[in-house]
Short mmCIF file of C-alpha atoms in Angstrom, two decimals:
data_model
loop_
_atom_site.label_atom_id
_atom_site.label_comp_id
_atom_site.label_asym_id
_atom_site.label_seq_id
_atom_site.Cartn_x
_atom_site.Cartn_y
_atom_site.Cartn_z
CA MET Y 27 9.74 56.60 294.88
CA THR Y 28 12.02 53.97 296.35
CA SER Y 29 12.54 55.70 299.68
CA PHE Y 30 8.90 55.30 300.62
CA LYS Y 31 8.37 51.79 299.24
CA ARG Y 32 10.24 50.22 302.12
CA GLY Y 33 8.20 48.85 305.01
CA LEU Y 34 9.56 51.43 307.44
CA PHE Y 35 7.97 54.20 305.44
CA ALA Y 36 4.66 52.71 304.40
CA ALA Y 37 2.65 55.17 306.49
CA ALA Y 38 4.69 58.10 305.24
CA ALA Y 39 3.97 57.00 301.69
CA LEU Y 40 0.26 57.36 302.32
CA ALA Y 41 0.76 60.83 303.75
CA LEU Y 42 2.73 61.81 300.67
CA ALA Y 43 0.48 60.13 298.14
CA SER Y 44 -0.57 63.45 296.67
CA ILE Y 45 3.01 64.59 296.05
CA ALA Y 46 4.65 63.96 292.71
CA ALA Y 47 7.46 61.42 293.04
CA PRO Y 48 10.97 62.92 292.97
CA ALA Y 49 14.08 61.14 291.82
CA ALA Y 50 14.85 57.84 293.52
CA ALA Y 51 16.14 58.08 297.09
CA ASP Y 52 15.19 61.76 297.39
CA THR Y 53 12.59 63.15 299.73
CA PRO Y 54 10.06 65.58 298.22
CA LYS Y 55 11.36 69.15 297.79
CA ASP Y 56 8.48 70.62 299.79
CA ALA Y 57 8.52 68.06 302.61
CA LEU Y 58 10.93 67.61 305.52
CA VAL Y 59 11.40 63.97 306.54
CA MET Y 60 13.00 63.18 309.88
CA ALA Y 61 14.07 60.02 311.73
CA TRP Y 62 13.74 60.39 315.50
CA GLN Y 63 12.95 58.46 318.68
CA PHE Y 64 9.69 59.90 320.05
CA ASP Y 65 8.14 56.93 321.83
CA ASP Y 66 7.95 58.97 325.06
CA ILE Y 67 4.93 60.99 323.85
CA VAL Y 68 1.93 60.31 326.08
CA SER Y 69 -0.38 63.13 324.98
CA LEU Y 70 -0.51 65.98 322.47
CA ASP Y 71 -2.47 68.24 324.83
CA PRO Y 72 -0.27 71.17 326.01
CA ALA Y 73 -2.03 71.04 329.39
CA GLU Y 74 -0.73 67.48 329.77
CA ILE Y 75 2.53 67.36 327.77
CA PHE Y 76 5.42 66.66 330.12
CA GLU Y 77 7.92 64.78 327.95
CA LEU Y 78 10.79 66.02 325.81
CA SER Y 79 9.34 64.83 322.49
CA GLY Y 80 5.89 66.15 323.36
CA ALA Y 81 7.40 69.54 324.16
CA GLU Y 82 9.01 69.65 320.72
CA PHE Y 83 5.70 68.73 319.08
CA SER Y 84 3.98 71.57 320.94
CA ALA Y 85 6.54 74.12 319.72
CA GLN Y 86 5.57 73.43 316.10
CA VAL Y 87 1.80 73.63 316.56
CA TYR Y 88 1.16 76.23 319.29
CA ASP Y 89 2.13 79.81 320.00
CA ARG Y 90 2.90 80.79 323.59
CA LEU Y 91 2.36 84.03 325.43
CA ILE Y 92 6.08 84.90 325.39
CA HIS Y 93 9.38 83.20 324.54
CA PHE Y 94 13.12 83.71 324.96
CA ASP Y 95 15.81 84.25 322.35
CA VAL Y 96 17.42 80.88 321.59
CA GLU Y 97 20.75 82.62 320.98
CA ASP Y 98 20.60 84.57 324.26
CA VAL Y 99 18.20 83.06 326.80
CA SER Y 100 18.45 86.16 329.00
CA LYS Y 101 16.31 88.00 326.42
CA ILE Y 102 12.59 87.43 327.00
CA GLU Y 103 10.48 88.43 324.00
CA GLY Y 104 6.83 88.66 323.07
CA GLU Y 105 5.07 85.99 321.05
CA VAL Y 106 1.27 86.14 321.35
CA ALA Y 107 1.91 89.06 323.71
CA GLU Y 108 3.48 92.06 322.00
CA SER Y 109 4.31 93.85 325.27
CA TRP Y 110 3.75 93.70 329.03
CA THR Y 111 4.11 95.65 332.25
CA VAL Y 112 4.73 94.59 335.86
CA SER Y 113 3.10 96.37 338.80
CA PRO Y 114 5.35 98.03 341.42
CA ASP Y 115 4.58 95.30 343.96
CA GLY Y 116 5.61 92.63 341.43
CA LYS Y 117 2.32 90.73 341.67
CA THR Y 118 0.39 91.86 338.58
CA PHE Y 119 1.56 91.24 335.01
CA THR Y 120 -0.48 92.91 332.27
CA PHE Y 121 0.03 91.64 328.72
CA ARG Y 122 -1.04 93.34 325.50
CA ILE Y 123 -2.13 90.59 323.08
CA ARG Y 124 -1.05 90.90 319.48
CA ASP Y 125 -3.81 91.66 316.97
CA GLY Y 126 -4.31 89.69 313.75
CA ILE Y 127 -3.38 86.15 314.89
CA THR Y 128 -5.78 83.39 313.87
CA PHE Y 129 -5.98 79.76 314.92
CA HIS Y 130 -5.78 76.94 312.41
CA SER Y 131 -9.59 76.82 312.54
CA GLY Y 132 -9.81 80.43 311.37
CA ASN Y 133 -10.99 81.68 314.76
CA PRO Y 134 -9.25 84.89 315.89
CA LEU Y 135 -6.86 84.58 318.85
CA THR Y 136 -7.83 86.89 321.71
CA ALA Y 137 -6.94 87.49 325.35
CA GLU Y 138 -9.95 85.35 326.25
CA ASP Y 139 -8.26 82.36 324.56
CA VAL Y 140 -5.07 82.95 326.54
CA ALA Y 141 -6.94 83.26 329.83
CA TRP Y 142 -9.01 80.14 329.14
CA SER Y 143 -5.88 78.16 328.19
CA PHE Y 144 -4.35 78.95 331.59
CA VAL Y 145 -7.61 78.33 333.46
CA ARG Y 146 -8.03 75.03 331.63
CA ALA Y 147 -4.51 73.85 332.55
CA VAL Y 148 -4.99 74.72 336.22
CA LYS Y 149 -8.40 73.10 336.50
CA MET Y 150 -7.28 69.95 334.65
CA ASN Y 151 -4.30 69.77 337.03
CA LYS Y 152 -2.14 67.45 334.93
CA GLY Y 153 1.64 67.11 335.28
CA PRO Y 154 2.74 70.56 334.04
CA ALA Y 155 0.00 72.48 335.91
CA PHE Y 156 2.39 73.14 338.79
CA ILE Y 157 4.23 75.66 336.59
CA LEU Y 158 1.14 77.87 336.98
CA THR Y 159 -0.21 76.72 340.34
CA GLN Y 160 3.08 77.57 342.09
CA PHE Y 161 1.95 81.22 341.81
CA GLY Y 162 -1.05 80.56 344.02
CA LEU Y 163 -3.46 79.69 341.22
CA THR Y 164 -6.06 77.08 342.17
CA PRO Y 165 -9.16 75.70 340.45
CA ASP Y 166 -11.21 77.90 342.78
CA ASN Y 167 -9.41 81.23 342.19
CA VAL Y 168 -7.84 80.93 338.73
CA ASP Y 169 -10.76 82.67 337.02
CA GLN Y 170 -9.99 85.75 339.12
CA MET Y 171 -6.17 85.44 338.99
CA VAL Y 172 -6.02 85.16 335.19
CA ARG Y 173 -8.44 87.46 333.38
CA ALA Y 174 -9.04 88.98 329.98
CA THR Y 175 -10.15 92.54 330.70
CA ASP Y 176 -10.78 93.09 327.00
CA PRO Y 177 -10.01 91.15 323.79
CA ARG Y 178 -6.44 92.48 323.71
CA THR Y 179 -5.52 92.61 327.42
CA LEU Y 180 -4.59 89.74 329.75
CA VAL Y 181 -4.00 90.30 333.49
CA PHE Y 182 -2.00 87.60 335.32
CA THR Y 183 -1.88 87.95 339.12
CA THR Y 184 0.37 86.04 341.54
CA ASP Y 185 -0.26 85.36 345.21
CA LYS Y 186 2.92 87.15 346.30
CA SER Y 187 5.95 88.90 344.91
CA TYR Y 188 8.48 86.70 343.08
CA ALA Y 189 11.58 87.43 341.04
CA PRO Y 190 9.92 88.87 337.88
CA THR Y 191 12.11 86.84 335.54
CA PHE Y 192 10.98 83.66 337.32
CA VAL Y 193 7.34 84.44 336.50
CA LEU Y 194 8.14 85.38 332.91
CA TYR Y 195 10.28 82.30 332.24
CA CYS Y 196 7.45 80.11 333.53
CA LEU Y 197 5.14 81.71 330.98
CA THR Y 198 7.47 80.58 328.17
CA ALA Y 199 6.69 76.93 329.04
CA ASP Y 200 4.52 74.51 327.03
CA VAL Y 201 1.71 74.77 329.55
CA ALA Y 202 1.40 78.44 328.53
CA SER Y 203 0.58 77.43 324.95
CA VAL Y 204 -2.57 79.13 323.67
CA VAL Y 205 -5.36 76.80 322.58
CA ASP Y 206 -8.38 77.67 320.45
CA SER Y 207 -11.02 77.96 323.20
CA LYS Y 208 -14.02 77.91 320.85
CA LEU Y 209 -12.85 74.77 319.08
CA VAL Y 210 -11.77 72.90 322.22
CA LYS Y 211 -14.97 73.81 324.10
CA SER Y 212 -16.96 72.35 321.22
CA LYS Y 213 -15.17 69.03 321.83
CA GLU Y 214 -15.87 68.86 325.56
CA LYS Y 215 -17.41 65.70 327.00
CA ASP Y 216 -18.60 65.40 330.58
CA GLY Y 217 -16.70 68.50 331.68
CA ASP Y 218 -13.28 67.25 330.51
CA PHE Y 219 -12.26 70.61 328.95
CA GLY Y 220 -11.92 68.81 325.61
CA ALA Y 221 -9.01 66.76 326.98
CA GLY Y 222 -10.22 63.49 325.48
CA TRP Y 223 -10.18 65.04 322.02
CA LEU Y 224 -7.04 67.17 322.34
CA LYS Y 225 -4.97 64.21 323.55
CA THR Y 226 -4.65 63.14 319.90
CA ALA Y 227 -5.55 66.36 318.05
CA SER Y 228 -4.39 70.00 317.92
CA ALA Y 229 -5.99 73.42 318.30
CA GLY Y 230 -3.18 75.92 317.89
CA SER Y 231 -2.11 78.95 315.90
CA GLY Y 232 1.47 77.87 315.24
CA PRO Y 233 3.32 77.35 311.96
CA PHE Y 234 2.19 73.74 311.52
CA VAL Y 235 -1.09 71.85 311.86
CA LEU Y 236 -1.11 68.28 313.16
CA LYS Y 237 -1.97 65.91 310.33
CA GLN Y 238 -1.51 62.54 312.01
CA TRP Y 239 0.00 60.94 315.11
CA LYS Y 240 0.57 57.20 315.36
CA PRO Y 241 2.27 56.54 318.71
CA SER Y 242 5.83 55.22 318.34
CA GLU Y 243 5.40 55.30 314.55
CA LEU Y 244 4.56 58.58 312.79
CA LEU Y 245 4.08 62.30 313.38
CA ALA Y 246 2.90 64.29 310.37
CA PHE Y 247 2.33 68.05 310.05
CA ASP Y 248 0.92 70.30 307.35
CA ALA Y 249 2.08 73.90 306.98
CA ASN Y 250 -0.14 76.70 308.26
CA ALA Y 251 -0.20 78.91 305.16
CA LYS Y 252 -1.64 81.81 307.19
CA TYR Y 253 0.90 81.76 310.00
CA TRP Y 254 1.27 85.30 311.33
CA ARG Y 255 5.08 85.26 311.21
CA GLY Y 256 5.16 83.88 307.67
CA ALA Y 257 4.15 80.59 306.10
CA PRO Y 258 6.64 77.71 306.40
CA LYS Y 259 8.46 76.84 303.20
CA MET Y 260 8.00 73.14 303.89
CA LYS Y 261 4.43 72.15 303.09
CA ARG Y 262 4.74 69.00 305.17
CA VAL Y 263 6.90 67.57 307.93
CA LEU Y 264 7.00 63.80 308.40
CA ILE Y 265 8.72 62.32 311.44
CA ARG Y 266 9.24 58.58 311.69
CA HIS Y 267 9.99 56.84 314.96
CA ILE Y 268 13.15 54.92 314.12
CA ALA Y 269 14.51 53.30 317.27
CA GLU Y 270 17.80 52.04 315.84
CA PRO Y 271 20.54 54.65 315.29
CA ALA Y 272 22.18 52.46 312.64
CA THR Y 273 18.92 52.43 310.67
CA GLN Y 274 18.64 56.21 311.01
CA ARG Y 275 22.10 56.63 309.52
CA LEU Y 276 21.37 54.25 306.65
CA LEU Y 277 18.18 56.11 305.76
CA LEU Y 278 19.98 59.45 305.96
CA GLU Y 279 22.85 58.37 303.70
CA LYS Y 280 20.44 56.92 301.14
CA GLY Y 281 18.48 60.18 301.09
CA ASP Y 282 15.34 58.55 302.46
CA VAL Y 283 15.29 61.07 305.33
CA ASP Y 284 16.59 64.62 305.55
CA VAL Y 285 17.44 64.59 309.25
CA ALA Y 286 18.57 61.93 311.74
CA ARG Y 287 18.37 62.75 315.44
CA ASN Y 288 19.69 59.84 317.50
CA LEU Y 289 22.98 58.73 316.03
CA LYS Y 290 25.63 57.18 318.26
CA PRO Y 291 29.28 58.25 318.01
CA GLU Y 292 30.06 55.23 315.84
CA GLN Y 293 27.43 56.45 313.37
CA PHE Y 294 28.14 60.18 313.32
CA GLU Y 295 31.95 60.19 313.53
CA PRO Y 296 32.38 58.84 309.96
CA LEU Y 297 29.87 61.43 308.71
CA LYS Y 298 32.21 64.30 309.59
CA ALA Y 299 33.93 63.73 306.25
CA SER Y 300 30.69 63.50 304.26
CA ASP Y 301 30.09 65.81 301.28
CA THR Y 302 26.32 65.49 301.59
CA ILE Y 303 25.68 65.52 305.37
CA ARG Y 304 26.45 68.11 308.07
CA LEU Y 305 26.55 67.55 311.82
CA VAL Y 306 25.04 70.17 314.08
CA GLN Y 307 25.75 70.23 317.82
CA ALA Y 308 23.14 71.87 320.06
CA PRO Y 309 23.94 72.05 323.80
CA LYS Y 310 20.77 71.33 325.74
CA GLY Y 311 19.72 72.10 329.31
CA THR Y 312 18.86 68.41 329.60
CA LEU Y 313 20.37 66.04 332.15
CA TRP Y 314 20.85 62.28 332.19
CA TYR Y 315 20.46 60.85 335.67
CA LEU Y 316 20.07 57.61 337.60
CA SER Y 317 17.54 57.67 340.45
CA LEU Y 318 17.01 55.39 343.45
CA ASN Y 319 13.48 54.87 344.75
CA GLN Y 320 13.54 55.48 348.50
CA LYS Y 321 10.62 53.09 348.96
CA VAL Y 322 13.16 50.29 348.46
CA PRO Y 323 14.75 49.73 351.92
CA ALA Y 324 18.26 49.04 350.64
CA LEU Y 325 18.27 52.10 348.37
CA ALA Y 326 16.99 54.35 351.18
CA LYS Y 327 20.18 53.97 353.24
CA PRO Y 328 22.38 57.11 352.98
CA GLU Y 329 25.51 55.01 352.46
CA VAL Y 330 23.88 53.19 349.53
CA ARG Y 331 22.82 56.47 347.95
CA GLU Y 332 26.40 57.68 348.20
CA ALA Y 333 27.83 54.37 347.00
CA PHE Y 334 25.91 54.55 343.73
CA LYS Y 335 27.65 57.85 342.95
CA TYR Y 336 30.92 55.90 342.94
CA LEU Y 337 29.52 53.04 340.84
CA VAL Y 338 29.15 55.03 337.63
CA ASP Y 339 32.17 55.18 335.33
CA TYR Y 340 31.49 58.72 334.13
CA ASP Y 341 34.73 59.16 332.19
CA ALA Y 342 34.49 55.84 330.37
CA MET Y 343 30.95 56.59 329.22
CA ALA Y 344 31.90 60.16 328.27
CA GLY Y 345 34.62 58.77 326.01
CA SER Y 346 32.44 56.15 324.35
CA MET Y 347 28.64 56.14 324.11
CA MET Y 348 28.29 59.78 325.23
CA ASN Y 349 31.13 61.12 323.10
CA GLY Y 350 29.77 64.16 321.27
CA ILE Y 351 26.30 63.90 322.80
CA GLY Y 352 26.95 64.56 326.49
CA THR Y 353 29.48 65.98 328.92
CA VAL Y 354 29.99 64.89 332.54
CA HIS Y 355 27.84 67.09 334.79
CA GLN Y 356 26.78 66.09 338.31
CA ALA Y 357 24.78 69.07 339.66
CA PHE Y 358 21.06 69.51 339.05
CA LEU Y 359 21.38 72.91 337.33
CA PRO Y 360 22.75 72.71 333.79
CA LYS Y 361 25.59 74.98 332.74
CA GLY Y 362 24.21 78.36 331.72
CA PHE Y 363 21.57 78.60 334.46
CA LEU Y 364 21.75 81.15 337.25
CA GLY Y 365 23.76 79.66 340.14
CA ALA Y 366 24.85 76.53 338.25
CA VAL Y 367 27.59 74.58 340.05
CA ASN Y 368 30.10 73.21 337.56
CA GLU Y 369 31.77 70.78 339.95
CA ASN Y 370 32.01 67.02 339.45
CA PRO Y 371 33.17 65.58 342.80
CA TYR Y 372 32.40 61.91 342.08
CA ARG Y 373 34.47 59.43 340.12
CA TYR Y 374 34.26 55.70 339.51
CA ASP Y 375 35.64 54.00 342.63
CA PRO Y 376 34.22 50.51 343.27
CA ALA Y 377 36.44 50.05 346.34
CA LYS Y 378 34.98 53.20 347.93
CA ALA Y 379 31.48 52.06 346.97
CA LYS Y 380 32.08 48.61 348.48
CA GLU Y 381 33.22 50.24 351.72
CA LEU Y 382 30.04 52.33 351.88
CA LEU Y 383 27.87 49.29 351.11
CA ALA Y 384 29.50 47.38 353.96
CA LYS Y 385 28.68 50.24 356.34
CA ALA Y 386 25.07 50.02 355.18
CA GLY Y 387 25.00 46.30 356.00
CA TYR Y 388 25.58 44.96 352.47
CA PRO Y 389 29.21 43.77 352.39
CA ASP Y 390 28.38 41.36 349.57
CA GLY Y 391 26.16 43.79 347.68
CA PHE Y 392 22.56 43.09 346.67
CA THR Y 393 20.32 42.66 343.62
CA VAL Y 394 18.16 45.47 342.25
CA SER Y 395 16.20 46.16 339.04
CA MET Y 396 16.67 49.10 336.67
CA ASP Y 397 13.97 50.36 334.30
CA VAL Y 398 15.27 51.86 331.05
CA ARG Y 399 13.85 53.16 327.82
CA ASN Y 400 14.73 50.68 325.05
CA THR Y 401 16.46 53.29 322.91
CA SER Y 402 19.99 54.57 322.52
CA PRO Y 403 21.98 55.73 324.45
CA THR Y 404 19.85 54.74 327.47
CA GLN Y 405 20.31 51.00 326.94
CA ASP Y 406 24.07 51.46 326.47
CA MET Y 407 24.28 53.52 329.66
CA ALA Y 408 22.32 50.88 331.56
CA GLN Y 409 24.63 48.10 330.43
CA ALA Y 410 27.70 50.15 331.35
CA ILE Y 411 26.33 50.87 334.85
CA GLN Y 412 25.34 47.23 335.22
CA ALA Y 413 28.95 46.22 334.53
CA SER Y 414 30.59 48.89 336.70
CA ALA Y 415 28.24 48.26 339.66
CA ALA Y 416 28.95 44.53 339.54
CA LYS Y 417 32.56 45.27 340.57
CA ALA Y 418 31.17 46.22 344.01
CA GLY Y 419 28.75 43.29 344.22
CA VAL Y 420 25.63 45.18 343.10
CA LYS Y 421 23.75 43.03 340.61
CA ILE Y 422 21.41 45.04 338.36
CA GLU Y 423 18.58 43.47 336.39
CA ILE Y 424 17.76 45.68 333.39
CA ILE Y 425 14.05 46.00 332.53
CA PRO Y 426 13.62 47.63 329.11
CA GLY Y 427 10.40 49.25 327.89
CA ASP Y 428 9.23 51.91 325.50
CA GLY Y 429 9.22 55.51 326.68
CA LYS Y 430 5.54 55.59 327.60
CA GLN Y 431 5.73 52.35 329.59
CA VAL Y 432 8.80 53.44 331.53
CA LEU Y 433 7.40 56.90 332.32
CA THR Y 434 4.09 55.45 333.50
CA LYS Y 435 5.91 53.15 335.91
CA TYR Y 436 8.14 56.01 337.11
CA ARG Y 437 5.21 58.34 337.76
CA ALA Y 438 3.56 55.63 339.87
CA ARG Y 439 6.75 55.18 341.98
CA ASN Y 440 6.83 51.49 341.04
CA HIS Y 441 10.49 51.34 339.98
CA GLU Y 442 13.67 50.50 341.90
CA LEU Y 443 16.40 52.12 339.80
CA MET Y 444 15.56 54.30 336.81
CA ILE Y 445 17.62 56.02 334.09
CA GLN Y 446 15.92 59.09 332.72
CA GLN Y 447 16.46 62.48 331.11
CA TRP Y 448 15.22 65.69 332.65
CA GLY Y 449 14.80 68.84 330.61
CA ALA Y 450 14.09 72.16 332.30
CA ASP Y 451 10.49 73.31 331.86
CA TYR Y 452 11.65 76.93 331.73
CA GLN Y 453 14.97 78.78 331.88
CA ASP Y 454 14.83 79.82 335.53
CA PRO Y 455 16.81 77.72 338.08
CA ASN Y 456 13.65 76.97 340.02
CA SER Y 457 12.62 74.68 337.15
CA ASN Y 458 15.15 72.08 338.31
CA ALA Y 459 15.35 73.02 342.00
CA ASP Y 460 11.61 72.53 342.35
CA THR Y 461 11.84 68.96 341.08
CA PHE Y 462 15.22 67.72 342.42
CA ALA Y 463 15.22 69.61 345.76
CA SER Y 464 11.57 69.98 346.75
CA ASN Y 465 8.88 67.54 347.85
CA PRO Y 466 6.05 69.29 349.74
CA ASP Y 467 4.06 66.10 350.29
CA ASN Y 468 5.58 62.62 350.12
CA GLY Y 469 2.23 60.87 350.34
CA ASP Y 470 1.13 58.60 347.51
CA ASN Y 471 -1.78 60.92 346.70
CA ALA Y 472 0.22 64.15 346.76
CA LYS Y 473 -0.86 66.95 344.44
CA ALA Y 474 2.69 67.92 343.47
CA LYS Y 475 4.75 65.03 342.09
CA PRO Y 476 8.29 66.29 341.35
CA LEU Y 477 11.25 63.95 340.81
CA ALA Y 478 11.96 63.96 344.55
CA TRP Y 479 8.39 62.66 345.06
CA ARG Y 480 8.73 60.07 342.31
CA ASN Y 481 11.68 58.66 344.26
CA ALA Y 482 9.96 59.05 347.67
CA TRP Y 483 12.70 61.35 348.97
CA ASP Y 484 11.17 63.18 351.94
CA ILE Y 485 13.05 66.49 352.37
CA PRO Y 486 11.12 69.11 354.37
CA GLU Y 487 14.15 71.34 355.05
CA LEU Y 488 15.35 71.39 351.44
CA THR Y 489 11.77 72.06 350.34
CA LYS Y 490 11.69 75.17 352.55
CA LYS Y 491 15.02 76.39 351.16
CA THR Y 492 13.81 75.86 347.58
CA ALA Y 493 10.66 77.87 348.29
CA ALA Y 494 12.74 80.70 349.79
CA ALA Y 495 15.08 80.85 346.78
CA VAL Y 496 12.26 81.48 344.34
CA GLU Y 497 11.10 84.56 346.27
CA GLU Y 498 14.54 86.18 346.45
CA ARG Y 499 14.66 89.21 344.14
CA ASP Y 500 18.40 89.91 344.60
CA GLY Y 501 20.06 88.01 341.74
CA ALA Y 502 23.44 87.46 343.40
CA LYS Y 503 21.93 86.25 346.66
CA ARG Y 504 19.53 84.01 344.76
CA ALA Y 505 22.43 82.44 342.85
CA ARG Y 506 24.19 81.60 346.14
CA MET Y 507 21.03 79.95 347.44
CA TYR Y 508 20.91 77.66 344.39
CA GLU Y 509 24.58 76.82 344.78
CA GLU Y 510 23.88 75.65 348.34
CA LEU Y 511 20.89 73.60 347.20
CA GLN Y 512 22.92 71.86 344.51
CA ARG Y 513 25.68 70.90 346.92
CA SER Y 514 23.11 69.45 349.33
CA VAL Y 515 21.58 67.35 346.56
CA LEU Y 516 25.02 66.25 345.37
CA ALA Y 517 25.93 65.03 348.83
CA ASP Y 518 22.81 63.24 349.97
CA SER Y 519 20.19 62.74 347.28
CA PRO Y 520 18.97 59.56 345.56
CA PHE Y 521 19.94 61.17 342.23
CA VAL Y 522 23.13 60.26 340.41
CA ILE Y 523 23.27 63.06 337.85
CA MET Y 524 25.71 62.03 335.15
CA PHE Y 525 25.64 64.09 331.95
CA GLN Y 526 24.39 67.26 330.36
CA GLN Y 527 23.15 66.53 326.87
CA THR Y 528 24.48 67.87 323.62
CA GLU Y 529 22.04 67.07 320.84
CA MET Y 530 23.89 65.87 317.76
CA VAL Y 531 21.76 66.33 314.67
CA ALA Y 532 22.73 64.99 311.26
CA GLU Y 533 21.20 66.96 308.36
CA ARG Y 534 21.51 66.52 304.63
CA LYS Y 535 23.19 69.63 303.23
CA THR Y 536 20.18 70.30 301.03
CA VAL Y 537 18.36 71.34 304.24
CA SER Y 538 18.82 74.69 305.98
CA GLY Y 539 16.99 76.87 308.49
CA LEU Y 540 16.21 74.31 311.20
CA VAL Y 541 16.62 75.81 314.68
CA TRP Y 542 18.06 73.59 317.42
CA GLY Y 543 17.64 75.57 320.63
CA PRO Y 544 18.79 75.04 324.24
CA SER Y 545 15.68 72.97 325.06
CA PHE Y 546 13.54 70.57 323.05
CA ASP Y 547 10.66 73.03 323.02
CA THR Y 548 12.97 75.52 321.30
CA ASN Y 549 13.67 73.21 318.37
CA TYR Y 550 11.77 74.82 315.47
CA TYR Y 551 11.01 73.56 311.95
CA TRP Y 552 9.11 76.48 310.46
CA LYS Y 553 12.12 78.24 308.88
CA ALA Y 554 13.40 75.07 307.24
CA GLU Y 555 13.93 75.00 303.48
CA LYS Y 556 15.54 72.74 300.91
CA LYS Y 557 17.62 73.41 297.83
#
């Protein structure tokens, strides 16, 4: 099997050792093989997952309480919950849990598992816990706020009345994934809620079971033959971390992989004429942005923050490295969200930037470092910004690292400039407002650590306005509140939001049924099949 004899696929060969070898340069008929950049994964625990690749992993292994229709995100549907009701005061949500679902271990899934999954996430208090704690849940009260009143009934109580769709969209997030409480409790050590074990394992009821994870190398899944919505047709899914887009394309054309996920325009444009490969475009609610750490005195000056918005050549990047994979978008709400502002007021203008820098006391510019993930297109974007900023005297030193290294530095507020992606945690506008326009505590030991905190942007007034918007139950008024918030962030923030992502996926035409949704945690493999 020549495709797995190459060094890049040595580990995959071991995982496929039990499969009869197909014709040369073909992947096995019952296995899906994918090339993808997933070096940003820090943990496989849904109570800790807070990265795009980790979110996609979770969607294959875990079921959530509810989900939304990927074709129409306004439609919220049951998953583990088959139905629900909301009390007249809007504070109590009662979910009827579907009967007949079993975890990969064989344990039955009950309301007690759902309740414990939420309690566990709140008490662990990792990155995504805020999605639940923003409803007033704390380690001290969560056992009363989230309860299983019987094996089929879950009661979720909030501290006050919110827009009902806001609550429901939050419960579609990864942190609402249901874990096998019996199995995870059996793995607990020193009161860690099984976190040490689940960081590299899985305990779900989803269509696939984790087989193996080698960070920045391999993700392997086996099909869950007893999946309640129907067994996957692919017995195995193998995902290789292939950092180079050119290598991904070569492997795809040779038939060594079925799917390539990170091709640049120069790789995918020639494939449009291919008889064996199709290109699939999937608009994502994911933003590319440049951020300025306000702990750095030069970057904290309002004129410098504004200057950087004129130092990015948006149109040039849109026509080159981002062609087909991103469109210029400068507001913090992606197109398609309630209240999204589709205005792009900034353009590349080094003369204007130089004028602003002079007002800030830097007529000759200054030198600053930029941390970037060493994958495409991030490195290309960094080099483009480095060149365009130099025209105004700003010298940028690029510091590359793998996804985990860069994220760790960012979360510790140890960067100067940073290029990152941000994907909404749920489909309500508060998902992005709460991170770009809210920072309740700017202290180094703050409990909440949104993007505004990561960049030390202290904004008490905007934080109050963000909190008010989430409680507004009038949809039209709420939309206007988010429009105002976006314009404030556009004008004064340390965020240079540049592009909204379009995921360009290259698939061999023998593959069908893959779902590429509006977020990475709505990319699904379980309906995939091969001719």
